[in-house]
XYZ file of C-alpha atoms in Angstrom:
721
model
C -57.980 -6.933 -9.264
C -54.758 -6.783 -7.228
C -56.734 -7.230 -4.009
C -57.746 -10.651 -5.300
C -54.123 -11.644 -5.765
C -52.545 -10.126 -2.671
C -53.181 -10.766 0.953
C -51.062 -8.627 3.141
C -49.133 -10.759 5.577
C -49.089 -9.879 9.262
C -45.529 -8.778 9.931
C -44.303 -7.583 13.257
C -42.366 -4.349 13.300
C -38.625 -4.864 13.269
C -37.146 -3.607 16.498
C -33.429 -3.012 16.756
C -31.793 -2.358 20.109
C -29.597 0.705 20.021
C -26.756 1.292 22.431
C -25.089 4.600 23.198
C -21.757 3.367 21.911
C -22.908 1.526 18.800
C -25.747 3.196 16.958
C -27.078 1.274 13.923
C -29.571 2.489 11.332
C -33.142 1.396 11.904
C -34.992 -0.072 8.956
C -38.693 -0.767 8.819
C -39.374 -3.801 6.685
C -39.331 -5.074 3.151
C -42.720 -5.184 1.514
C -44.793 -8.173 2.665
C -44.399 -11.240 0.487
C -47.549 -11.626 -1.575
C -49.494 -14.861 -1.893
C -52.478 -16.160 -3.832
C -55.549 -17.278 -1.933
C -57.053 -20.364 -3.611
C -60.625 -19.149 -3.248
C -59.685 -15.949 -5.088
C -57.945 -17.709 -7.966
C -60.828 -20.166 -8.226
C -63.245 -17.262 -8.600
C -61.056 -15.651 -11.272
C -60.660 -18.900 -13.203
C -64.285 -19.982 -12.831
C -63.347 -23.049 -10.772
C -65.160 -22.218 -7.526
C -67.110 -25.488 -7.676
C -63.835 -27.442 -7.838
C -62.495 -25.454 -4.888
C -65.588 -26.191 -2.794
C -65.265 -29.873 -3.599
C -61.544 -29.837 -2.799
C -62.144 -28.240 0.619
C -64.261 -31.250 1.606
C -61.885 -33.826 0.081
C -58.916 -32.319 1.884
C -60.278 -33.094 5.335
C -60.043 -36.800 4.515
C -56.967 -36.752 2.307
C -54.693 -34.668 4.551
C -53.886 -37.622 6.820
C -53.093 -39.987 3.917
C -49.339 -40.368 3.453
C -49.595 -42.978 0.682
C -49.884 -40.728 -2.391
C -47.720 -41.966 -5.261
C -45.163 -39.910 -7.171
C -44.038 -40.477 -10.764
C -40.554 -39.469 -11.909
C -38.780 -39.806 -15.267
C -36.785 -42.990 -15.738
C -33.263 -43.039 -17.124
C -34.800 -42.745 -20.598
C -38.250 -42.684 -22.212
C -38.651 -46.481 -21.945
C -38.661 -46.287 -18.134
C -40.883 -44.728 -15.469
C -40.071 -44.422 -11.773
C -42.580 -44.686 -8.910
C -42.368 -44.034 -5.153
C -44.997 -44.295 -2.406
C -45.427 -44.917 1.325
C -47.088 -47.895 2.992
C -47.673 -48.536 6.718
C -45.188 -51.011 8.169
C -46.414 -54.553 8.739
C -47.126 -55.214 12.398
C -46.372 -58.951 12.256
C -43.005 -60.659 12.020
C -43.611 -62.295 8.655
C -40.744 -61.156 6.437
C -41.815 -63.117 3.362
C -42.150 -61.494 -0.053
C -45.914 -61.635 0.346
C -45.682 -58.543 2.536
C -43.624 -56.507 0.067
C -45.885 -54.096 -1.861
C -46.102 -54.503 -5.611
C -46.978 -52.351 -8.598
C -48.741 -53.705 -11.686
C -48.596 -51.964 -15.066
C -50.005 -53.079 -18.402
C -51.297 -51.861 -21.760
C -54.779 -50.361 -21.992
C -57.821 -50.694 -19.706
C -57.403 -54.463 -19.544
C -53.725 -54.075 -18.559
C -52.651 -56.409 -21.350
C -49.158 -57.908 -21.022
C -49.079 -56.639 -17.457
C -45.824 -56.688 -15.524
C -45.662 -57.036 -11.759
C -42.855 -55.219 -9.954
C -41.893 -55.885 -6.365
C -40.973 -52.662 -4.584
C -37.610 -51.923 -3.036
C -38.394 -50.875 0.509
C -36.697 -48.417 2.826
C -37.833 -47.672 6.355
C -38.930 -44.057 6.822
C -36.832 -43.106 9.824
C -37.966 -41.063 12.799
C -41.508 -40.518 11.505
C -44.925 -41.614 12.659
C -48.370 -40.229 11.951
C -50.918 -38.958 14.483
C -52.027 -42.545 15.145
C -48.503 -43.744 15.897
C -48.258 -45.542 12.537
C -44.786 -45.926 11.000
C -44.066 -46.262 7.292
C -41.881 -47.738 4.581
C -40.919 -45.991 1.347
C -41.452 -48.159 -1.758
C -39.765 -47.649 -5.112
C -40.301 -49.314 -8.496
C -38.854 -48.714 -11.971
C -41.116 -49.879 -14.804
C -39.147 -50.756 -17.947
C -39.776 -51.601 -21.586
C -42.388 -48.876 -22.162
C -43.210 -48.074 -25.790
C -43.782 -44.655 -27.355
C -47.293 -43.253 -27.801
C -48.993 -46.027 -25.881
C -51.493 -45.893 -23.017
C -50.762 -47.930 -19.900
C -52.641 -48.434 -16.644
C -50.982 -49.071 -13.310
C -52.138 -50.032 -9.828
C -50.136 -50.271 -6.620
C -50.565 -51.739 -3.161
C -50.810 -48.798 -0.752
C -51.104 -50.981 2.349
C -54.886 -51.218 2.119
C -55.015 -53.193 -1.107
C -54.462 -52.232 -4.726
C -55.515 -48.781 -5.882
C -57.908 -48.102 -8.722
C -55.874 -48.337 -11.983
C -54.520 -44.984 -13.119
C -53.762 -44.036 -16.708
C -50.315 -43.139 -18.026
C -49.672 -42.393 -21.705
C -46.157 -42.338 -23.128
C -45.275 -39.646 -25.661
C -43.059 -39.338 -28.711
C -39.346 -38.756 -28.201
C -38.683 -37.113 -31.580
C -40.521 -33.873 -30.816
C -41.714 -33.450 -27.243
C -42.803 -30.894 -24.654
C -42.162 -30.515 -20.951
C -43.358 -27.987 -18.384
C -40.896 -25.960 -16.328
C -42.154 -24.726 -12.953
C -40.674 -23.071 -9.889
C -41.118 -23.419 -6.148
C -44.510 -25.024 -5.445
C -43.383 -24.667 -1.794
C -46.628 -26.151 -0.526
C -47.451 -24.689 2.891
C -45.539 -21.434 2.410
C -48.682 -19.310 2.698
C -48.799 -20.281 6.390
C -47.716 -17.201 8.330
C -47.224 -18.904 11.695
C -43.975 -20.286 13.054
C -43.587 -24.006 13.650
C -44.808 -24.365 17.221
C -46.376 -27.514 18.637
C -49.815 -25.957 18.941
C -53.245 -26.572 17.459
C -53.153 -23.059 16.062
C -50.032 -23.854 14.016
C -51.333 -27.206 12.741
C -54.664 -25.685 11.692
C -52.883 -22.843 9.885
C -50.545 -25.314 8.208
C -53.443 -27.464 7.022
C -55.311 -24.460 5.610
C -52.182 -23.194 3.861
C -51.453 -26.592 2.313
C -55.068 -26.898 1.189
C -54.872 -23.531 -0.601
C -51.390 -23.982 -2.062
C -52.119 -27.518 -3.284
C -55.249 -26.335 -5.116
C -53.256 -23.596 -6.868
C -50.463 -26.063 -7.691
C -53.053 -28.364 -9.239
C -54.509 -25.440 -11.216
C -51.094 -24.665 -12.721
C -50.505 -28.285 -13.746
C -53.971 -28.487 -15.284
C -53.379 -25.243 -17.184
C -50.097 -26.579 -18.589
C -51.750 -29.828 -19.668
C -54.624 -27.985 -21.297
C -52.236 -25.609 -23.067
C -50.411 -28.579 -24.639
C -53.518 -30.694 -25.278
C -52.274 -33.218 -22.698
C -49.019 -33.704 -24.585
C -46.585 -32.946 -21.769
C -43.996 -35.680 -21.388
C -43.002 -34.583 -17.878
C -42.503 -31.589 -15.564
C -39.201 -30.097 -14.397
C -39.430 -28.488 -10.949
C -36.665 -26.083 -9.900
C -36.933 -27.037 -6.225
C -38.698 -26.306 -2.936
C -41.501 -28.789 -3.296
C -42.670 -28.003 0.249
C -42.222 -25.198 2.758
C -41.213 -26.332 6.217
C -37.655 -27.481 6.792
C -36.960 -30.024 9.495
C -35.127 -27.348 11.478
C -38.265 -25.179 11.639
C -40.802 -27.938 12.286
C -42.311 -28.275 15.778
C -39.701 -30.077 17.880
C -37.764 -30.639 14.633
C -40.119 -33.561 13.996
C -39.731 -34.577 10.331
C -43.176 -36.172 10.245
C -44.817 -32.746 10.631
C -43.929 -31.903 7.014
C -45.693 -34.985 5.624
C -48.970 -33.071 5.323
C -47.166 -30.724 2.927
C -45.982 -33.654 0.792
C -49.535 -34.985 0.823
C -50.704 -31.644 -0.557
C -47.902 -31.543 -3.117
C -48.751 -35.033 -4.432
C -52.528 -34.553 -4.328
C -53.218 -33.115 -7.838
C -54.937 -35.640 -10.070
C -52.598 -34.570 -12.877
C -49.612 -36.060 -11.038
C -51.092 -39.558 -11.294
C -50.177 -39.453 -14.991
C -47.436 -36.821 -15.147
C -43.853 -37.500 -14.000
C -41.972 -34.695 -12.229
C -38.198 -34.323 -12.231
C -37.643 -32.600 -8.902
C -34.675 -30.466 -7.863
C -33.484 -30.095 -4.281
C -34.295 -26.642 -2.916
C -33.221 -25.093 0.378
C -36.626 -25.984 1.870
C -36.160 -29.659 0.879
C -32.536 -30.123 1.800
C -32.460 -30.957 5.524
C -35.193 -33.603 5.598
C -34.704 -37.144 4.282
C -38.394 -37.491 3.474
C -37.547 -35.859 0.129
C -35.599 -39.018 -0.745
C -38.462 -41.255 0.404
C -41.085 -39.544 -1.783
C -39.150 -39.307 -5.061
C -37.473 -42.069 -7.048
C -34.659 -40.291 -8.894
C -32.854 -42.156 -11.639
C -29.066 -42.301 -12.110
C -28.653 -40.818 -8.646
C -25.102 -39.983 -7.590
C -23.373 -39.278 -4.309
C -21.532 -36.473 -6.086
C -23.111 -33.234 -4.920
C -24.726 -34.893 -1.918
C -25.305 -32.939 1.264
C -25.512 -36.310 3.092
C -29.250 -35.875 3.762
C -31.174 -35.833 0.477
C -28.646 -37.310 -1.941
C -26.701 -35.733 -4.766
C -26.978 -34.934 -8.455
C -28.835 -37.093 -10.983
C -29.654 -37.134 -14.681
C -31.989 -38.615 -17.265
C -32.309 -38.659 -21.042
C -35.410 -38.055 -23.082
C -35.165 -38.250 -26.851
C -32.216 -36.127 -27.959
C -32.049 -34.165 -24.695
C -29.946 -34.682 -21.578
C -31.308 -33.327 -18.277
C -28.774 -32.777 -15.479
C -30.328 -32.097 -12.064
C -27.944 -30.564 -9.503
C -28.308 -30.466 -5.720
C -26.605 -27.119 -5.208
C -27.635 -27.047 -1.568
C -24.315 -28.862 -1.447
C -21.821 -26.196 -2.539
C -18.990 -28.589 -3.404
C -18.633 -27.247 -6.933
C -15.777 -29.650 -7.721
C -18.193 -32.555 -7.287
C -20.843 -30.909 -9.477
C -18.155 -30.347 -12.127
C -17.132 -33.997 -11.973
C -20.744 -35.140 -12.248
C -21.473 -32.890 -15.233
C -18.325 -33.939 -17.083
C -18.957 -37.643 -16.482
C -22.610 -37.342 -17.496
C -21.883 -35.403 -20.677
C -19.106 -37.824 -21.657
C -21.459 -40.788 -21.186
C -24.245 -39.200 -23.261
C -22.518 -37.686 -26.284
C -25.465 -38.610 -28.498
C -27.686 -35.974 -26.840
C -27.975 -32.802 -28.906
C -29.558 -30.705 -26.123
C -28.061 -30.303 -22.659
C -30.237 -28.769 -19.938
C -29.195 -28.190 -16.315
C -31.564 -27.508 -13.429
C -30.546 -26.128 -10.040
C -32.432 -24.231 -7.357
C -30.542 -20.964 -6.830
C -31.315 -18.213 -9.366
C -27.730 -17.462 -10.335
C -28.911 -15.125 -13.102
C -32.303 -14.107 -11.684
C -33.816 -10.680 -11.025
C -35.684 -10.739 -7.706
C -34.770 -10.387 -4.031
C -32.230 -13.223 -3.829
C -30.460 -12.537 -7.126
C -28.074 -9.834 -5.827
C -26.963 -11.720 -2.722
C -23.234 -12.576 -2.754
C -24.155 -16.117 -1.723
C -25.933 -16.458 -5.075
C -23.482 -14.541 -7.268
C -20.485 -16.361 -5.756
C -22.095 -19.623 -6.824
C -22.743 -18.113 -10.274
C -19.092 -17.512 -11.058
C -18.091 -20.968 -9.873
C -20.665 -22.780 -12.004
C -20.887 -20.812 -15.251
C -17.414 -21.787 -16.574
C -18.362 -25.435 -16.033
C -21.595 -24.987 -17.971
C -19.778 -23.263 -20.823
C -16.988 -25.837 -21.006
C -19.581 -28.609 -21.280
C -21.727 -26.885 -23.926
C -24.822 -26.574 -21.753
C -27.675 -24.952 -23.686
C -30.004 -23.814 -20.895
C -29.951 -23.571 -17.092
C -33.335 -23.630 -15.324
C -33.566 -22.202 -11.793
C -36.042 -21.165 -9.102
C -35.672 -19.786 -5.556
C -36.805 -16.213 -6.325
C -40.507 -16.779 -7.062
C -40.366 -14.240 -9.925
C -39.963 -14.975 -13.632
C -36.904 -13.877 -15.576
C -35.102 -14.851 -18.783
C -31.516 -13.906 -19.460
C -29.844 -12.945 -22.689
C -27.433 -15.521 -24.107
C -24.446 -15.302 -21.746
C -20.836 -16.355 -22.176
C -17.749 -15.694 -20.084
C -19.095 -13.849 -17.050
C -16.265 -12.939 -14.682
C -16.111 -12.194 -10.979
C -14.693 -8.766 -10.195
C -14.041 -9.180 -6.457
C -14.442 -11.661 -3.627
C -17.316 -11.002 -1.239
C -18.493 -12.862 1.837
C -22.005 -14.289 1.776
C -23.287 -11.653 4.221
C -21.203 -8.752 2.864
C -24.101 -6.447 1.992
C -26.865 -7.588 4.332
C -27.488 -4.110 5.736
C -27.421 -2.441 2.311
C -29.718 -5.053 0.776
C -32.183 -4.527 3.609
C -31.915 -0.756 3.330
C -32.465 -0.849 -0.423
C -35.604 -2.990 -0.034
C -37.015 -1.014 2.910
C -40.720 -0.378 2.243
C -41.171 2.250 4.965
C -43.096 2.441 8.214
C -46.365 1.180 6.729
C -45.275 -1.349 4.111
C -47.709 -2.467 1.425
C -47.328 -5.265 -1.061
C -45.257 -4.466 -4.137
C -43.905 -6.225 -7.215
C -40.726 -4.137 -7.541
C -38.615 -3.134 -4.542
C -38.316 0.625 -3.876
C -34.548 0.999 -4.359
C -33.770 3.453 -1.562
C -30.017 3.664 -2.126
C -29.422 6.398 -4.689
C -26.466 6.818 -7.022
C -25.475 10.120 -5.379
C -25.365 8.679 -1.856
C -22.383 9.951 0.143
C -22.328 6.857 2.346
C -19.144 4.875 1.637
C -20.930 1.567 2.272
C -23.696 2.544 -0.142
C -21.177 3.318 -2.852
C -19.396 0.007 -2.305
C -22.753 -1.736 -2.578
C -23.612 0.118 -5.818
C -20.204 -0.773 -7.252
C -20.882 -4.400 -6.395
C -24.270 -4.266 -8.152
C -22.643 -2.832 -11.259
C -19.974 -5.539 -11.253
C -22.554 -8.337 -11.261
C -24.552 -6.925 -14.193
C -22.210 -8.997 -16.429
C -22.600 -6.696 -19.407
C -19.465 -8.114 -21.014
C -20.903 -11.629 -20.820
C -23.778 -10.813 -23.173
C -23.201 -12.743 -26.384
C -23.726 -11.092 -29.754
C -26.014 -13.563 -31.456
C -27.459 -14.124 -34.889
C -31.247 -13.865 -34.717
C -34.025 -15.014 -36.972
C -37.383 -13.827 -35.696
C -37.716 -14.925 -32.064
C -34.903 -17.449 -32.393
C -31.154 -17.175 -31.797
C -29.128 -19.228 -34.262
C -26.275 -21.472 -33.118
C -25.312 -19.485 -29.992
C -22.190 -20.407 -28.059
C -23.487 -19.045 -24.757
C -26.018 -20.290 -22.217
C -29.637 -19.277 -21.535
C -30.605 -18.842 -17.851
C -34.256 -18.888 -16.795
C -35.784 -18.389 -13.360
C -39.332 -19.634 -12.846
C -41.970 -17.755 -10.909
C -44.076 -19.404 -8.209
C -46.181 -22.260 -9.593
C -48.555 -22.281 -6.608
C -48.709 -18.662 -5.482
C -47.719 -19.693 -1.971
C -45.213 -16.813 -1.864
C -43.949 -14.065 -4.197
C -40.814 -11.947 -3.981
C -40.326 -8.449 -5.383
C -38.146 -7.748 -8.389
C -34.958 -5.830 -7.601
C -35.239 -2.080 -8.359
C -32.427 -2.055 -10.956
C -33.019 -4.558 -13.754
C -29.742 -6.315 -14.441
C -28.113 -5.783 -17.829
C -28.033 -9.534 -18.407
C -31.846 -9.762 -18.197
C -33.786 -9.993 -21.474
C -37.199 -10.048 -19.794
C -38.624 -10.299 -16.281
C -42.151 -10.370 -14.856
C -43.849 -10.279 -11.463
C -47.540 -9.625 -11.013
C -48.131 -11.972 -8.078
C -49.822 -14.635 -10.211
C -48.755 -18.301 -10.521
C -46.885 -19.027 -13.767
C -45.490 -21.921 -15.802
C -43.405 -22.421 -18.934
C -43.856 -24.915 -21.764
C -40.641 -26.004 -23.482
C -40.920 -27.639 -26.915
C -37.915 -29.687 -28.041
C -37.245 -30.791 -31.615
C -34.179 -32.028 -33.459
C -32.998 -28.498 -34.176
C -34.853 -26.166 -31.794
C -35.706 -25.525 -28.170
C -38.696 -23.174 -27.857
C -40.019 -21.608 -24.645
C -43.390 -20.001 -23.960
C -44.361 -18.788 -20.475
C -47.894 -18.185 -19.213
C -49.810 -16.954 -16.175
C -52.017 -19.642 -14.666
C -55.166 -17.600 -14.130
C -55.914 -16.685 -17.762
C -53.192 -18.475 -19.794
C -51.916 -15.217 -21.261
C -48.233 -15.116 -22.194
C -45.970 -13.083 -19.924
C -42.984 -13.109 -22.296
C -42.450 -13.373 -26.022
C -41.711 -16.755 -27.552
C -38.002 -17.505 -27.337
C -36.117 -20.206 -29.258
C -32.620 -21.549 -29.597
C -32.037 -23.034 -33.049
C -29.168 -25.295 -33.991
C -29.174 -24.950 -37.759
C -27.441 -28.176 -38.738
C -26.874 -28.782 -42.413
C -28.134 -31.875 -44.202
C -25.270 -34.394 -43.976
C -26.726 -36.957 -46.385
C -24.418 -36.022 -49.272
C -21.443 -35.558 -46.949
C -21.894 -39.002 -45.385
C -22.208 -40.563 -48.836
C -18.952 -38.917 -49.933
C -17.236 -40.062 -46.729
C -18.361 -43.637 -47.347
C -17.149 -43.521 -50.937
C -13.815 -42.121 -49.798
C -13.198 -44.904 -47.269
C -12.098 -47.289 -50.046
C -9.288 -44.909 -51.006
C -7.693 -45.362 -47.586
C -6.882 -48.966 -48.510
C -4.986 -47.737 -51.588
C -2.810 -45.228 -49.759
C 0.374 -46.316 -51.553
C -1.162 -45.528 -54.935
C -0.802 -41.784 -54.399
C 1.896 -39.279 -53.696
C 2.527 -38.446 -50.064
C 1.471 -34.819 -50.309
C -1.752 -35.438 -52.241
C -2.753 -38.236 -49.887
C -1.977 -36.081 -46.852
C -4.333 -33.353 -48.129
C -7.020 -35.968 -48.777
C -6.566 -37.555 -45.336
C -6.947 -34.201 -43.596
C -10.080 -33.431 -45.618
C -11.579 -36.832 -44.784
C -10.857 -36.427 -41.066
C -12.390 -32.967 -41.066
C -15.464 -34.207 -42.936
C -16.039 -36.965 -40.372
C -15.804 -34.454 -37.518
C -18.364 -32.160 -39.147
C -20.718 -35.058 -39.937
C -20.596 -36.184 -36.300
C -20.996 -32.682 -34.868
C -24.634 -32.199 -33.866
C -24.131 -28.432 -33.890
C -22.576 -28.232 -37.374
C -24.229 -25.543 -39.480
C -25.365 -25.776 -43.089
C -22.351 -23.727 -44.230
C -19.940 -25.958 -42.290
C -21.424 -29.115 -43.830
C -21.318 -27.689 -47.358
C -17.739 -26.496 -46.894
C -16.594 -29.902 -45.574
C -18.182 -31.601 -48.595
C -16.478 -29.166 -50.978
C -13.047 -29.631 -49.348
C -13.341 -33.428 -49.400
C -14.524 -33.498 -53.026
C -11.666 -31.248 -54.140
C -9.085 -33.245 -52.173
C -10.385 -36.475 -53.688
C -10.204 -35.015 -57.222
C -6.664 -33.766 -56.608
C -5.687 -37.171 -55.279
C -6.905 -38.994 -58.373
C -5.005 -36.612 -60.682
C -1.751 -37.445 -58.893
C -2.149 -41.207 -58.816
C 1.025 -43.091 -59.823
C 1.056 -45.448 -62.805
C 2.191 -48.412 -60.715
C 0.263 -48.212 -57.434
C 1.484 -51.524 -56.064
C 5.208 -50.701 -56.439
C 5.190 -46.921 -56.203
C 8.176 -45.431 -54.413
C 8.327 -42.177 -52.554
C 10.633 -39.496 -53.927
C 14.198 -39.954 -52.761
C 14.367 -36.525 -51.127
C 11.284 -37.214 -49.025
C 12.504 -40.650 -48.062
C 15.739 -39.322 -46.623
C 14.221 -36.393 -44.749
C 13.630 -36.834 -41.016
C 11.911 -33.975 -39.206
C 12.411 -33.884 -35.452
C 9.425 -33.745 -33.104
C 8.672 -30.179 -32.056
C 8.655 -28.944 -28.460
C 6.817 -25.865 -27.172
C 5.548 -23.946 -24.126
C 2.452 -21.765 -23.671
C 1.847 -18.478 -21.895
C -1.683 -17.145 -21.399
C -2.495 -13.495 -21.943
C -5.654 -11.387 -22.158
C -7.642 -12.976 -24.988
C -4.413 -14.403 -26.409
C -1.911 -17.232 -25.986
C 1.797 -17.001 -26.782
C 3.450 -20.155 -28.145
C 7.195 -20.454 -27.527
C 8.739 -23.175 -29.733
C 12.110 -24.761 -29.088
C 14.318 -23.803 -32.013
C 15.234 -26.597 -34.408
C 16.980 -26.919 -37.773
C 13.816 -26.827 -39.854
C 12.057 -24.594 -42.387
C 9.189 -23.650 -40.116
C 6.470 -24.742 -37.735
C 2.750 -25.485 -37.926
C 0.619 -24.584 -34.882
C -2.769 -26.271 -34.462
C -5.145 -24.930 -31.781
C -8.755 -25.383 -30.621
C -11.012 -24.784 -27.621
C -11.414 -28.539 -27.030
C -9.021 -31.417 -26.474
C -10.391 -33.318 -29.485
C -9.405 -30.394 -31.731
C -12.844 -30.123 -33.311
C -13.035 -27.044 -35.553
C -9.305 -26.579 -34.990
C -7.371 -23.793 -36.699
C -3.792 -24.001 -38.009
C -1.140 -21.362 -38.412
C 2.272 -21.709 -40.123
C 5.211 -19.635 -38.939
C 8.952 -19.488 -39.280
C 9.316 -17.765 -35.919
C 9.834 -19.570 -32.624
C 7.488 -17.176 -30.820
C 3.952 -16.860 -32.142
C 0.894 -15.179 -30.554
C -2.608 -16.562 -31.114
C -5.033 -13.644 -30.802
C -8.793 -12.971 -30.544
C -9.446 -15.857 -28.161
C -12.333 -15.987 -25.694
C -11.588 -15.105 -22.086
C -11.813 -17.870 -19.464
C -11.835 -20.520 -22.199
C -9.383 -23.397 -22.413
C -6.995 -23.325 -25.380
C -5.444 -26.591 -26.579
C -2.302 -26.384 -28.730
C 0.019 -28.812 -30.511
C 2.996 -27.989 -32.737
C 4.916 -29.769 -35.462
C 7.930 -28.764 -37.485
C 8.372 -29.025 -41.259
C 11.085 -28.896 -43.869
C 10.567 -27.691 -47.419
C 12.125 -30.147 -49.909
C 11.787 -29.332 -53.600
C 8.875 -27.064 -52.899
C 7.035 -29.597 -50.717
C 6.541 -29.462 -46.956
C 7.612 -32.577 -45.075
C 6.069 -32.597 -41.582
C 7.358 -34.118 -38.382
C 5.152 -35.563 -35.649
C 3.127 -33.319 -33.360
C 4.297 -32.277 -29.928
C 2.332 -33.320 -26.885
C -0.962 -31.433 -26.483
C -0.545 -28.300 -24.358
C -3.400 -26.660 -22.447
C -3.842 -23.212 -20.938
C -6.744 -21.021 -19.780
C -7.056 -17.727 -21.627
C -7.115 -14.649 -19.382
């Protein structure tokens, strides 16, 4: 069976020049990267007839640059399109020459809308006939849920045959998560301007595109055609501009043609991520119409980060080929702040910062990990979807991973190569050999092993409450790395499974994941393309929010009391006001649990009952007690000092009875805790490392057994060590 899935790549022996004064160790080679031959997978899946038909179609299609791509719009009511058309050869610049897209309801395209494309010239590219092209982009708006539309577009040779697109529900929906189609990667030849290279490239694209199509079809069949869209973790194609013959960007267009060729993509939007194989060629921007695109995170070639909403989920797509983490942080914070109504927050980036294959242990990857993870945690990201390593892995729920030491990107190149060395006659593998042993006496080996141990992030593993296959209300983040969705290339798993890994899988077979999203759960199932068998157990994140119907009703009933504030004693009204504020925060918190909702309702009900018992007999003319009226409590002042999992509050001494300290992990003081003390130095303990702690302090005086509070100090902020 494995011979059907592997084709050993022709790899030249690695020759290192040794000098008498500087002798370096000689390594053979890592195991050849596996790949899936389309004819083999077709035979296994019983689709040989489709493969034979595709081989003939490809000879005509491979020179057609005008395939359309669909991408998610800013929300479910929109759909984005992009396609190429040959440039007009005449000088007529009227609107008649601008391509249009028509979309309407049903076969008859009822209530059809006509959209004029926004055009951009495709720079520095021409096909084999010397033809130059424009990129055309359209955003269709006003789409309704669960309705079938048909669209047709002008591809330069007239309008295409109408294609079907059916919108889905936004309440409960499914999307596919795939990694690295990397169409053309199964080509073993370097990018030389020769017929041999172009023939090999065409054959590789033909094979990879067929496998890519097979994966999409399998995902659609698995969900009964109910996928709302696909999320791709990057590397849509193989050949970077730098490695193309003569660095000619047009020579990668055949790979985009293959990528866009599956029939499934005519009705299935894909949210693409920039991978390292996409990043140096502007044709990525010409082929995909990304919504809410930002210049933050831009590498000045293929644009920056972008986002879209679907139902109650927010999808944040990062271009981490630009390593300006400050810009990614700014984009995430702005996006989250502008979409507070989204219960689920999902980030996609290319690098497998918590993966388990060949790239995952590289300092270049782990350095990026420790820069990004605090940002994800501070912004309550639920899941991070990655690619790059062509091998599936799922992390445990992780929170607070810390970097032990600083390493350069190429710090352990020799050790990584030595550890992966497959010997003089390398054969394909799925797990690297792991040649560096724990008892090695080589100082460099031991430093490398210490590094590996430090990036296991054992202390970052969150202790979670589980119910079956689901984790309940976790605070941490799930990290998933997708395997290859086309089989164009596979990498071996690292020999030592990282502690942070819950499950990993590599059998050199294309894979895909289906993610089901509901109001309270995010459920993931992952399958192999060839036989649709699961490669991991079902995994879910559940946000067990309590029913807020009764709480909201009590809040509404309590609002009228606010207008009668003077009818109650100061202390009883203060207790009620705090309970009402807390109840509103819980009702608005999409992550509030059943217990939190029930407790907020109980506190508000009790405070309301206590308030009514202490109502004065003359509400309109009630006077505050004389002692309270005369008391003035000065505003408190304090300083903070961060410690290991603790924060010390130093309060400026004042002539008062004591102080109340209020602290939380967020600046809005949601789920805040309070502590009363008579001391001017107070230590808040059992805090989470690397988390922000927000603190404010107020003083109080006790008058006739009642606490009279002053105003709060300014909000202080510190990062816990």
